[in-house]
Structures are given as structure tokens and as C-alpha cells.
Amino acid sequence: MSTRSAAASSSRKPSKPSRPRKSDEDALILPAAWKERRHKRRGDAAVVGAHEPSPRAMLSSQALAEVERVLRDPGSDPELAERALAHLHGAPDAVGAAVIAAVKVHRSVGGVAWPFADGWVAEHGLPFAVCAYAEFGSATVDSSPGTGGLRVVPVPRYGHHTRAWWRDEYASRRLRTRMAAADDEVYAEAVERLAGCRRDSAQRAVVSYLVPDRRDWVDECCAAPPQDPIRWMPLLALTSADQLAALRDWIPARWWDYPSGVVATMVDGLGAAMAPLLIDALDQDLSVPETRTMLNALALLPSDGAFQALVDRVGRKYVQPALLGAMKRFPVRATRLLAPATSGSTQAAVLARDLLAGHLLAAPQRAAALPELAPEVRAVIASLTATNTRIPDAPADALPPMLVDPDELLPDRIPTIGRWARSGPLPQIRLRDRDQALPREATDHLLTMLAISSPRAMCPGIGAVREACDPESLAEFSWTLFRGWQADGSPARDDWALTQLGWFGDDETVRRLAPLLRAWPGEGRTAKAVKGLDVLGEIGTDVALMHLNGIAQKIRYPALKARAQERIGDVAARLGLTPERLADRLVPDFGLDPDGTLVLDYGTRRFVAGFDEHLRPYVTDEHGRQRKTLPKPGAKDDPERAEAAYQRFAGLRKDVRMIADDQIRRLETAMAARRRWTLTEFQDLFVAHPLTWHITRRLVWIAEDDGAASGRDRDDAAAECMTAFRIAEDRSLADLADDPLKLPETATIHLAHPVDLGPDLPAWSELFADYEILQPFLQLGRPIYTLTEDERKHGRAERFEGRTMPIRGVLRLIRRGWLRGEPQHRSSLTRWISRDLAAGCQLVVGLDPGIEAGNGIDDPDQQITHARFDDSRPDHSDTPCDSLDPAIVSEALAELTDAFEETPTNG
């Protein structure tokens, strides 16, 4: 066939085979982008670029001479060399053309096959070209040492030499596209010639790829699939579940890695049969683009299995956008399969409920169109449609002007808002009267206003929206918007979805967001977590500041912790407080009654919530029986009151769980650090507070009357004016004899350390045992450590010197606040750590061989070279030990002692 006739026949549109019509729910409809990515099949409209110059034109005289020299080498295979020389000198031969291409590709750095394939089409026509390409693996160039040069030899069975050039996807794809677009006569001739090019498994794979509509050839290829490097070719020829099953154990683990378009092509050929392969891929370690590709492929498949796989993973990142797409393609299937997933209180159930509610709200007639639904599914639909009845749209005159006509507020260039914001089931935003809601157009205007805002420049109209709309409704809308952004992978261009939580969020928003902020740094999203801290500060409620302070005090990511401390420091400075004193005030009362309890009214039943020594909530019923948790509302309970009480207790448990450990740790630290409060502060923060008093009434306190000590010897006066006491059940103060205690206004209060109680310590322990008072942390039973006379005299804790401390013990001390020393000159090693004991005085512990910067977990165990009390004076002739607080010394020695143990006993 001439070049002109080959080109003309390739450009004709082939006849398109008819396909049986299917219902919308059973049809595979590929989006335009997926159609473009797939490798074409017979019947597809296909356009191929112009032919490249012929292989002969590509070979210079020098290259021709080199090729001919290889072919005439005595070691070359005679038959292959003869056919190649014949083709080189004008007698077309597909095998000979393939041999010449193999030599040329071998001699080229980064050589590729596609120019030869295009050249063959241009010079000899498509049937010759595909046949030559199928023969491309017939020969290889042997350049092994001792062969005396290059020579052409047959490819050994399962060899990978020249066959590696079948990896050139571009050549394969261009030839397959030409076959798909060829007219019937040219196509039939090409198939006939290819029938003789199927001598081994590798050639059968190439031919099946080029002619995927020959199912018998593909079946034969699946029965005996090829080895690498062309495993991808049979995958792109599959059209049935049987073929896929035959190859299931042979398919490479990361089958999607190569070539481009493999997923789109397999989905096009296999349809719903692809679902198990895609689902297995989702459970592997995928990149973000790979994850999106697999999810979007599942969303195209018209099968329950594919849709259910998305529902089962609804809480995972990137799943919701794909699931929303599947819901639009298969609305009936979505209603049927989402309903069972709404059961329960897990995050996945809540997400499924929201998605189904929005789905039904958008088209209420969907439920009526499903007579085959099971009764339990209909019950879910009835419940959702009853509780999610659409609120009437408010008229324009009831809306803020900027939500009706925002043109004056908006810039000339409006940013593009992501599909996640426009397509998701956003809840309606009610007005303040809660009887009307924003129309969809007004909501779209609000989305645009949010998108053009920034953390430092909120769109002016947003303030008016907050005034006009119901806060609870705005907060739920805001969280749903944020969640949609998160599900779409949190694109940076749309990070306003995080910022807007600060403008519309409430305490429930804080409870949902704070755990994410704590987790994000571990996922490499520290910058995102820092923006979240700004959101907490913008919300600014007691609960928000409480969570912000919790992150500032206790999180294992230094960068986020430091930024949270900065923000808490700013708040403290505005209020004229230290961060510690601000933290004292950031404990919400959570709406508890003055006695520290909460009445939960079910209508027919009443429960009372209280707290144990660790601030774990419990409830007692009307008969005084204690239960760990609140029972679910029953049929006889008042539905509204019982559900409200149940949710109230659930929220209380979440809030208190978040702060309980922190408050207990803070009080233990305050005891060890000898923090003091005025009597007024003590009464407000620890006695009258309905939550913290559950902890503080289980501890022993010390009152010191600084006024009584004036004008007397400080140590003697301090000893005489110190009074130990506890907080009784009626919130009065009681001494060791259980007599009421009235403290002077000048008294300061601190937590008693066992060293403060002296000979009274056993009596206090006995009193607490008699009253069955359990302590939140080790106070009365805390070990006391003192220095020996020799240690005090020499200013050194000699008991530790010469011992070996596990590296984990060193790191434990650093986590408790011990400071690393400066690295020594010309070394990154730190050879000492220290603990502040008083102003200008430290306990310095020498380490050998020293620890590296960073976490140091791989450092060796350390020998203690010295443990010295250092008051930073040049003259160490006397010791600072006599002036140190014995409680602080005891804590320092306790921490050192614990550092030698595998399991710490103190904190």
C-alpha cells in the first residue's frame, strides 16, 4: 500500500459497533477526561498526528555503515542478518525492519522505538508497521565481552533485551490508536498479518494489546501471560471478569504505575469487574494522586460493590468528593446503600447521615421511587426527611443587602471556589428567628465573600451575616464547609475554609477542631495546625482558650507548642497575668451546678452527674445507684428532654476528658514548684469552682500568714505560721483535727509537699484513709528524698556519680524540664544537663560520652561523671544546699532516681 493510501485510510472514521442500552444505574459512562486518557479501542473516534520520516531517512551514511557492519559480523544469526540486509536494500521485510530498529535503538543513548513505528507506517502502511512492531522482540544485539564486537542474535526465550524497548508506550499507543481509527479493509489486513506474529507469550501480549477486540487472542494470552517488561500490555486488552480472574495472581502489585492511562483503559474495558482490583489498591501505600485516581475510578463503576467500598471509607481523606460524584451518577443506588451506613454514632455514620440527608433534601422524590426498599431502610429515610425538612427561603428584604446584591463588596476578579464547596450537601443557614433560611443564591454569595477574605482582612459583609443569622446554624454550616475542604485534601488555595471557622465557630467547633490540630503536625501539616491556633484564638470562648492552653502546655510537637505558647502569652499579657495564672482561670465551669454536679432530666427519670478523683464523670440514678455512663433515652422518656440531656452529658464527657489530665498534672507541678496563691485566688479557683473542687478537695493544702511572720526570724516564723488543711465536703476548710479553720486575708496558699507535714504526715494519711478520700496524684504517699550530711557538705549528690543512666532516662529528664548544656567546642555533643532549683542555683549532672542534638534515642547510655549543686559563683568553697527548699531538692533527687529505672515511679 502506498504512503498516500495508508494515510488516507487511517483518517477515515470506522464504523462504530452498537451497544445494548442499559439503565442509568447500570451504565458505565466515562467522563471526557477519562476518555481522553484511555488507550483507544476499535470503534473509538481517534486522531493521530502526522507520520514521522521513514527509518531510511533517519539513518545517516555513517549509521547505515554501522548497522550493516553489525549485520555482517560472523557471529550474527544468518537468517536474521539476511532478512535485515534485504530490507535495508529495498525488499520490505517486517522481521528485517525490526532487526534494524533493534540495532539502532541499542546504539542510541536513550533510544526509543516510536520514530521507527511511525516511519514504517509512512513508508509501508499500517499492516506492515504493526507486524514489524510485533517482531521487535525477535532479535537482540549481543555486546558481551569476548564476542569480538556487536552481533545480532535471536532473543532467548523470556529474554528481556530488545523486548525492553516494548516499554516504549508512545510507539505502542500510537499504533493502537491507528488500528482503532483504521478503515475496515486496512484493519482486516493488519489483523491477518498479526496472526502470524504470535509465536511466544511476549508476542501474543503485544498483538493482544494492538487488537484487544480479538477476545480469543486475549483469552489465550491470559492463559499463558508474558514475563516482564511488558506485563502492562495484556491488562489494557481485558474486557471480561473471566480474563481478569485468569490474570489475578499474575498482575503486578503496583499495576497502575505504568503506562499512563492504564486505570482509565482498564475501567473502560472491564467496567464493574474492576472494583476488586481498585479496592485492593486503596489498601496499599498510595500517593495522593494515586489515591484520587482509584477513588474516582470506583465512583464511575455501576455496581453495588464499588459504591459500598466508597461508603465503607467515607471517613478517609479524599473519599467524600468521589462519593459525591458517585451519588450524582447513581442516585437510586446512593439512597439504598447509604441508609444502612447511617446507624451508630461513629464519625463514618455521622458523615453518611449528612450525605444522605443532603441527597434526599435535594430530591425528595427519590425515596418514593424505590418501592423495593427494605423496611429498615425506609425507616432511616423517614427519620432523615422528618428532621431535615427544608426551611422556607427568606425573602430578599429579610436578608443582609450584601447577600442580595454583593457587587459593591466583591472585587472585579472573583476567585474560583472549589467543587467541594459547591457540590456538597451544605446545611441551610437559618435567620435569627429560625423560621426562614438563606436561599441557595445568598449562600453562594456568602461562599464568595468567604473565599475573598483572609485571616487579617475579613470581608466587611461577614459581620452583618453573623448579626442576621442563627449562631448554631452558622456554626454547623461552617463545620460542614470545613469538612468538605478536608475531604478534598485541604487544597492550600482554599484554606479560607479553615479560617472561616474562627468567624462562625462555637464551642462544639472547638471540640471537633482541637484533636485535629494536635494530630496535624504528625502528618507533616504543622503550618496548617498553626493556622488552626489562630482559629481557636478568633473564637475566643473559655472553651477555645482552654484548648489553646492545653496545646501550649502539653503536645509533643515543639513547633506547634511554641506557637501556642506565644498566643497564650499574648492573651495573658493583655490581661496582666502570667501564663500560669491565666491557665488557672481557663477552666470552664461547663454549666455545672454550684455543688459540682449536673442534673440530667429525662422527663420520667432524672440522673445526677458527678466526678471522681481523676475527673472521670459518672451518674447516679434516683435510687442512688452509681453508673459509669448515662443510659440511652427509652420509649417512656420525654423525647426532646431526654435527647438533649443525653447529648449534654456526651459533650460534658468530651470537654472534661480533654482537660482532666492537664489540670491534675498542673496541680502536681504546682506542688513540686511551690506555687502560691492569695486566699482570694484560692477561694475562687479551687474552692468555689464547680469542677476543680472535685480534685482540690482530695488534697492537703498549706496556709502561710506572711503578715504574722513580719519582724521575726523568717524560718522560725514560717514554721509557726504554716497551717495544713483540707477542703471539706461542704467547702469549708478543716485542719488535721477536723476543726473548722478560718484563714486571715493576708494568708497565701500552696499545696503541701510531704516534707511540709513532718511528723503529721502519718496522721493526715490516716485521716484520708478513714474518709476514703482517693487522691488525684501521689501526694501523701509521695517518697521523700533528702541529702546525706556528706552530700550536703560537699554540695554534690554523690550517690549518682559513677552510675550508668539509660539514654531513655536522660531523655525523660529533658521532657520533665531539665535543660541540655551547650555543645562543647568542635563537637555536637552535650556533656551535661541541669535543673533549676532556685534563683541562680542549679543541679548539674555530667554525662559521658554525651548526647547528640535532637531526640537522642540512638545515643548510648550515659555514665554520670558528677551531680553538683552549682550556684554559679566562682568560689565554691561553701555549699548552697542549706538554703534550698527541701521539697524542691526532694523532687530533683526523685527525678534523678527515676531516670535510672526502666519504668518511672514518680510522674
mmCIF file of C-alpha atoms in Angstrom, residues 165-418:
data_model
loop_
_atom_site.group_PDB
_atom_site.id
_atom_site.type_symbol
_atom_site.label_atom_id
_atom_site.label_comp_id
_atom_site.label_asym_id
_atom_site.label_seq_id
_atom_site.Cartn_x
_atom_site.Cartn_y
_atom_site.Cartn_z
ATOM 1 C CA TRP A 165 12.003 -1.489 24.077
ATOM 2 C CA TRP A 166 8.394 -2.615 24.057
ATOM 3 C CA ARG A 167 8.243 -0.446 27.175
ATOM 4 C CA ASP A 168 8.087 2.481 24.746
ATOM 5 C CA GLU A 169 4.447 3.204 25.453
ATOM 6 C CA TYR A 170 4.327 6.056 22.962
ATOM 7 C CA ALA A 171 5.048 3.772 19.999
ATOM 8 C CA SER A 172 2.591 1.121 21.203
ATOM 9 C CA ARG A 173 -0.108 3.667 21.898
ATOM 10 C CA ARG A 174 0.244 5.403 18.508
ATOM 11 C CA LEU A 175 -0.027 2.082 16.690
ATOM 12 C CA ARG A 176 -3.065 1.004 18.717
ATOM 13 C CA THR A 177 -4.717 4.370 18.056
ATOM 14 C CA ARG A 178 -4.096 3.937 14.311
ATOM 15 C CA MET A 179 -5.618 0.453 14.475
ATOM 16 C CA ALA A 180 -8.681 1.822 16.266
ATOM 17 C CA ALA A 181 -9.130 4.512 13.602
ATOM 18 C CA ALA A 182 -8.302 2.408 10.520
ATOM 19 C CA ASP A 183 -10.959 1.580 7.953
ATOM 20 C CA ASP A 184 -12.241 -1.974 7.829
ATOM 21 C CA GLU A 185 -10.067 -3.115 4.895
ATOM 22 C CA VAL A 186 -6.798 -1.904 6.382
ATOM 23 C CA TYR A 187 -7.759 -3.228 9.806
ATOM 24 C CA ALA A 188 -8.600 -6.680 8.437
ATOM 25 C CA GLU A 189 -5.261 -6.879 6.580
ATOM 26 C CA ALA A 190 -3.377 -5.839 9.740
ATOM 27 C CA VAL A 191 -5.134 -8.475 11.857
ATOM 28 C CA GLU A 192 -4.407 -11.152 9.257
ATOM 29 C CA ARG A 193 -0.704 -10.329 9.232
ATOM 30 C CA LEU A 194 -0.552 -10.160 13.039
ATOM 31 C CA ALA A 195 -1.932 -13.694 13.264
ATOM 32 C CA GLY A 196 1.485 -14.908 12.132
ATOM 33 C CA CYS A 197 3.323 -12.831 14.749
ATOM 34 C CA ARG A 198 2.125 -14.724 17.835
ATOM 35 C CA ARG A 199 4.875 -17.304 18.267
ATOM 36 C CA ASP A 200 5.550 -16.814 22.014
ATOM 37 C CA SER A 201 3.871 -15.299 25.075
ATOM 38 C CA ALA A 202 5.569 -11.928 24.637
ATOM 39 C CA GLN A 203 4.423 -11.526 21.033
ATOM 40 C CA ARG A 204 0.939 -12.720 21.947
ATOM 41 C CA ALA A 205 0.799 -9.958 24.595
ATOM 42 C CA VAL A 206 1.867 -7.294 22.084
ATOM 43 C CA VAL A 207 -0.655 -8.466 19.495
ATOM 44 C CA SER A 208 -3.484 -8.617 22.071
ATOM 45 C CA TYR A 209 -2.694 -5.081 23.118
ATOM 46 C CA LEU A 210 -2.817 -3.879 19.491
ATOM 47 C CA VAL A 211 -6.016 -5.877 18.726
ATOM 48 C CA PRO A 212 -7.969 -6.017 22.042
ATOM 49 C CA ASP A 213 -11.274 -6.868 20.311
ATOM 50 C CA ARG A 214 -9.961 -10.354 19.360
ATOM 51 C CA ARG A 215 -11.215 -11.937 22.562
ATOM 52 C CA ASP A 216 -9.920 -15.402 21.638
ATOM 53 C CA TRP A 217 -6.392 -13.996 21.352
ATOM 54 C CA VAL A 218 -6.728 -12.167 24.662
ATOM 55 C CA ASP A 219 -8.027 -15.355 26.335
ATOM 56 C CA GLU A 220 -5.006 -17.252 25.018
ATOM 57 C CA CYS A 221 -2.694 -14.519 26.293
ATOM 58 C CA CYS A 222 -4.327 -14.679 29.747
ATOM 59 C CA ALA A 223 -3.865 -18.435 29.861
ATOM 60 C CA ALA A 224 -0.072 -18.035 29.325
ATOM 61 C CA PRO A 225 0.832 -14.437 30.182
ATOM 62 C CA PRO A 226 4.264 -12.955 29.385
ATOM 63 C CA GLN A 227 7.071 -12.091 31.744
ATOM 64 C CA ASP A 228 8.412 -8.586 32.320
ATOM 65 C CA PRO A 229 8.908 -5.985 30.934
ATOM 66 C CA ILE A 230 5.565 -5.934 29.065
ATOM 67 C CA ARG A 231 3.156 -7.073 31.769
ATOM 68 C CA TRP A 232 1.070 -3.958 31.230
ATOM 69 C CA MET A 233 0.068 -4.880 27.674
ATOM 70 C CA PRO A 234 -2.401 -7.695 28.489
ATOM 71 C CA LEU A 235 -4.033 -5.520 31.165
ATOM 72 C CA LEU A 236 -5.033 -2.986 28.535
ATOM 73 C CA ALA A 237 -6.647 -5.668 26.373
ATOM 74 C CA LEU A 238 -9.001 -7.102 29.031
ATOM 75 C CA THR A 239 -12.768 -6.944 28.525
ATOM 76 C CA SER A 240 -14.247 -9.522 30.913
ATOM 77 C CA ALA A 241 -14.228 -10.599 34.539
ATOM 78 C CA ASP A 242 -13.077 -14.098 33.445
ATOM 79 C CA GLN A 243 -9.970 -12.667 31.812
ATOM 80 C CA LEU A 244 -9.171 -10.590 34.878
ATOM 81 C CA ALA A 245 -9.647 -13.628 37.141
ATOM 82 C CA ALA A 246 -7.251 -15.656 34.974
ATOM 83 C CA LEU A 247 -4.549 -12.990 35.442
ATOM 84 C CA ARG A 248 -5.323 -12.141 39.096
ATOM 85 C CA ASP A 249 -2.256 -13.826 40.621
ATOM 86 C CA TRP A 250 -0.006 -12.623 37.797
ATOM 87 C CA ILE A 251 -0.896 -8.911 37.939
ATOM 88 C CA PRO A 252 1.970 -6.820 39.389
ATOM 89 C CA ALA A 253 1.462 -5.396 42.874
ATOM 90 C CA ARG A 254 1.575 -1.827 41.572
ATOM 91 C CA TRP A 255 -0.145 -2.469 38.269
ATOM 92 C CA TRP A 256 -1.139 1.195 37.921
ATOM 93 C CA ASP A 257 2.433 2.504 37.841
ATOM 94 C CA TYR A 258 2.898 2.075 34.071
ATOM 95 C CA PRO A 259 1.834 3.145 31.495
ATOM 96 C CA SER A 260 -0.178 6.377 31.591
ATOM 97 C CA GLY A 261 -3.886 5.826 31.144
ATOM 98 C CA VAL A 262 -3.813 2.253 32.462
ATOM 99 C CA VAL A 263 -6.622 2.814 35.002
ATOM 100 C CA ALA A 264 -8.879 4.615 32.539
ATOM 101 C CA THR A 265 -8.307 1.928 29.895
ATOM 102 C CA MET A 266 -8.999 -0.957 32.275
ATOM 103 C CA VAL A 267 -12.135 0.718 33.631
ATOM 104 C CA ASP A 268 -13.314 1.234 30.055
ATOM 105 C CA GLY A 269 -12.677 -2.410 29.159
ATOM 106 C CA LEU A 270 -13.754 -4.162 32.357
ATOM 107 C CA GLY A 271 -16.382 -1.897 33.887
ATOM 108 C CA ALA A 272 -17.719 -3.145 37.221
ATOM 109 C CA ALA A 273 -15.336 -6.116 37.181
ATOM 110 C CA MET A 274 -12.528 -3.652 38.029
ATOM 111 C CA ALA A 275 -13.929 -2.964 41.513
ATOM 112 C CA PRO A 276 -11.963 -5.658 43.485
ATOM 113 C CA LEU A 277 -8.669 -4.578 41.895
ATOM 114 C CA LEU A 278 -9.303 -0.917 42.745
ATOM 115 C CA ILE A 279 -10.393 -1.736 46.300
ATOM 116 C CA ASP A 280 -7.227 -3.766 46.914
ATOM 117 C CA ALA A 281 -5.142 -0.864 45.596
ATOM 118 C CA LEU A 282 -6.730 1.529 48.103
ATOM 119 C CA ASP A 283 -5.357 -0.548 50.953
ATOM 120 C CA GLN A 284 -1.775 -0.079 49.719
ATOM 121 C CA ASP A 285 0.587 2.818 50.311
ATOM 122 C CA LEU A 286 -0.537 5.229 47.583
ATOM 123 C CA SER A 287 0.465 8.764 46.761
ATOM 124 C CA VAL A 288 -2.242 11.435 46.845
ATOM 125 C CA PRO A 289 -2.734 11.432 43.023
ATOM 126 C CA GLU A 290 -2.888 7.617 43.009
ATOM 127 C CA THR A 291 -5.457 7.642 45.810
ATOM 128 C CA ARG A 292 -7.638 10.142 43.956
ATOM 129 C CA THR A 293 -7.395 8.109 40.747
ATOM 130 C CA MET A 294 -8.509 4.860 42.424
ATOM 131 C CA LEU A 295 -11.376 6.582 44.257
ATOM 132 C CA ASN A 296 -12.593 8.400 41.158
ATOM 133 C CA ALA A 297 -12.414 5.146 39.196
ATOM 134 C CA LEU A 298 -14.579 3.385 41.790
ATOM 135 C CA ALA A 299 -17.058 6.267 41.599
ATOM 136 C CA LEU A 300 -17.538 5.552 37.880
ATOM 137 C CA LEU A 301 -18.336 1.856 38.229
ATOM 138 C CA PRO A 302 -22.045 0.928 38.060
ATOM 139 C CA SER A 303 -22.018 -1.675 40.832
ATOM 140 C CA ASP A 304 -23.069 -2.010 44.456
ATOM 141 C CA GLY A 305 -19.620 -3.327 45.386
ATOM 142 C CA ALA A 306 -17.838 -0.244 44.078
ATOM 143 C CA PHE A 307 -20.288 2.145 45.723
ATOM 144 C CA GLN A 308 -20.183 0.240 49.020
ATOM 145 C CA ALA A 309 -16.381 0.450 49.032
ATOM 146 C CA LEU A 310 -16.665 4.241 48.981
ATOM 147 C CA VAL A 311 -19.299 4.229 51.725
ATOM 148 C CA ASP A 312 -17.111 1.983 53.896
ATOM 149 C CA ARG A 313 -14.269 4.515 53.586
ATOM 150 C CA VAL A 314 -16.338 7.684 53.901
ATOM 151 C CA GLY A 315 -14.258 8.951 56.839
ATOM 152 C CA ARG A 316 -10.970 8.724 54.916
ATOM 153 C CA LYS A 317 -9.325 11.649 53.226
ATOM 154 C CA TYR A 318 -10.264 12.302 49.563
ATOM 155 C CA VAL A 319 -13.198 9.845 49.669
ATOM 156 C CA GLN A 320 -16.108 12.280 50.043
ATOM 157 C CA PRO A 321 -15.625 14.117 46.716
ATOM 158 C CA ALA A 322 -15.529 10.776 44.894
ATOM 159 C CA LEU A 323 -18.571 9.541 46.806
ATOM 160 C CA LEU A 324 -20.495 12.713 45.962
ATOM 161 C CA GLY A 325 -19.723 12.097 42.294
ATOM 162 C CA ALA A 326 -20.977 8.518 42.563
ATOM 163 C CA MET A 327 -24.151 9.722 44.295
ATOM 164 C CA LYS A 328 -24.907 12.032 41.373
ATOM 165 C CA ARG A 329 -24.304 9.263 38.819
ATOM 166 C CA PHE A 330 -26.265 6.609 40.721
ATOM 167 C CA PRO A 331 -28.892 8.411 42.875
ATOM 168 C CA VAL A 332 -31.056 5.340 43.486
ATOM 169 C CA ARG A 333 -28.081 3.189 44.490
ATOM 170 C CA ALA A 334 -26.898 6.005 46.777
ATOM 171 C CA THR A 335 -30.192 6.091 48.654
ATOM 172 C CA ARG A 336 -30.280 2.326 49.038
ATOM 173 C CA LEU A 337 -26.677 1.843 50.224
ATOM 174 C CA LEU A 338 -26.139 4.977 52.302
ATOM 175 C CA ALA A 339 -29.124 4.334 54.579
ATOM 176 C CA PRO A 340 -27.644 1.290 56.414
ATOM 177 C CA ALA A 341 -24.370 3.186 56.948
ATOM 178 C CA THR A 342 -26.099 5.906 58.998
ATOM 179 C CA SER A 343 -26.564 3.668 62.036
ATOM 180 C CA GLY A 344 -24.469 4.452 65.107
ATOM 181 C CA SER A 345 -22.513 7.415 66.442
ATOM 182 C CA THR A 346 -19.148 6.889 64.750
ATOM 183 C CA GLN A 347 -17.672 9.587 62.553
ATOM 184 C CA ALA A 348 -18.411 7.470 59.478
ATOM 185 C CA ALA A 349 -22.076 7.120 60.483
ATOM 186 C CA VAL A 350 -22.414 10.863 61.044
ATOM 187 C CA LEU A 351 -20.873 11.584 57.640
ATOM 188 C CA ALA A 352 -23.140 9.051 55.929
ATOM 189 C CA ARG A 353 -26.159 10.601 57.655
ATOM 190 C CA ASP A 354 -25.216 14.076 56.476
ATOM 191 C CA LEU A 355 -24.620 12.899 52.919
ATOM 192 C CA LEU A 356 -27.908 11.007 52.721
ATOM 193 C CA ALA A 357 -29.834 13.888 54.297
ATOM 194 C CA GLY A 358 -28.472 16.302 51.690
ATOM 195 C CA HIS A 359 -29.137 13.757 48.952
ATOM 196 C CA LEU A 360 -32.793 13.400 49.962
ATOM 197 C CA LEU A 361 -33.216 17.119 50.580
ATOM 198 C CA ALA A 362 -32.074 17.861 47.038
ATOM 199 C CA ALA A 363 -34.598 15.422 45.516
ATOM 200 C CA PRO A 364 -37.303 14.230 47.992
ATOM 201 C CA GLN A 365 -38.996 12.154 45.266
ATOM 202 C CA ARG A 366 -36.091 9.701 45.247
ATOM 203 C CA ALA A 367 -37.416 7.738 48.224
ATOM 204 C CA ALA A 368 -40.859 7.365 46.658
ATOM 205 C CA ALA A 369 -39.252 5.911 43.521
ATOM 206 C CA LEU A 370 -37.848 2.953 45.440
ATOM 207 C CA PRO A 371 -40.694 0.535 46.243
ATOM 208 C CA GLU A 372 -38.215 -2.332 46.733
ATOM 209 C CA LEU A 373 -36.506 -0.740 49.753
ATOM 210 C CA ALA A 374 -36.294 -2.797 52.930
ATOM 211 C CA PRO A 375 -38.438 -1.535 55.844
ATOM 212 C CA GLU A 376 -35.377 -0.588 57.953
ATOM 213 C CA VAL A 377 -34.013 1.499 55.086
ATOM 214 C CA ARG A 378 -37.360 3.273 54.697
ATOM 215 C CA ALA A 379 -37.309 3.987 58.436
ATOM 216 C CA VAL A 380 -33.932 5.736 58.085
ATOM 217 C CA ILE A 381 -35.206 7.776 55.148
ATOM 218 C CA ALA A 382 -38.365 8.740 57.030
ATOM 219 C CA SER A 383 -36.322 9.830 60.041
ATOM 220 C CA LEU A 384 -33.963 11.956 57.962
ATOM 221 C CA THR A 385 -36.682 13.592 55.893
ATOM 222 C CA ALA A 386 -38.643 14.370 59.068
ATOM 223 C CA THR A 387 -35.728 16.031 60.851
ATOM 224 C CA ASN A 388 -34.277 17.687 57.754
ATOM 225 C CA THR A 389 -37.353 19.364 56.344
ATOM 226 C CA ARG A 390 -36.263 22.267 54.218
ATOM 227 C CA ILE A 391 -36.857 25.628 55.878
ATOM 228 C CA PRO A 392 -38.596 28.167 53.598
ATOM 229 C CA ASP A 393 -36.284 30.630 51.877
ATOM 230 C CA ALA A 394 -36.307 34.114 53.340
ATOM 231 C CA PRO A 395 -37.432 36.939 51.029
ATOM 232 C CA ALA A 396 -34.832 39.383 49.771
ATOM 233 C CA ASP A 397 -35.962 42.187 52.090
ATOM 234 C CA ALA A 398 -35.230 39.981 55.136
ATOM 235 C CA LEU A 399 -31.606 39.379 54.111
ATOM 236 C CA PRO A 400 -28.492 41.495 54.639
ATOM 237 C CA PRO A 401 -28.106 43.624 51.482
ATOM 238 C CA MET A 402 -24.729 42.129 50.549
ATOM 239 C CA LEU A 403 -26.313 38.654 50.286
ATOM 240 C CA VAL A 404 -28.804 40.011 47.771
ATOM 241 C CA ASP A 405 -26.503 42.249 45.734
ATOM 242 C CA PRO A 406 -22.869 41.799 46.767
ATOM 243 C CA ASP A 407 -21.352 43.591 43.747
ATOM 244 C CA GLU A 408 -20.171 46.615 45.754
ATOM 245 C CA LEU A 409 -18.283 44.388 48.201
ATOM 246 C CA LEU A 410 -16.723 41.983 45.756
ATOM 247 C CA PRO A 411 -13.564 42.638 43.742
ATOM 248 C CA ASP A 412 -13.539 42.608 39.947
ATOM 249 C CA ARG A 413 -11.835 39.208 39.892
ATOM 250 C CA ILE A 414 -13.708 36.587 41.886
ATOM 251 C CA PRO A 415 -11.636 33.563 42.979
ATOM 252 C CA THR A 416 -12.666 30.128 41.783
ATOM 253 C CA ILE A 417 -14.399 28.185 44.526
ATOM 254 C CA GLY A 418 -13.573 24.501 44.680
#
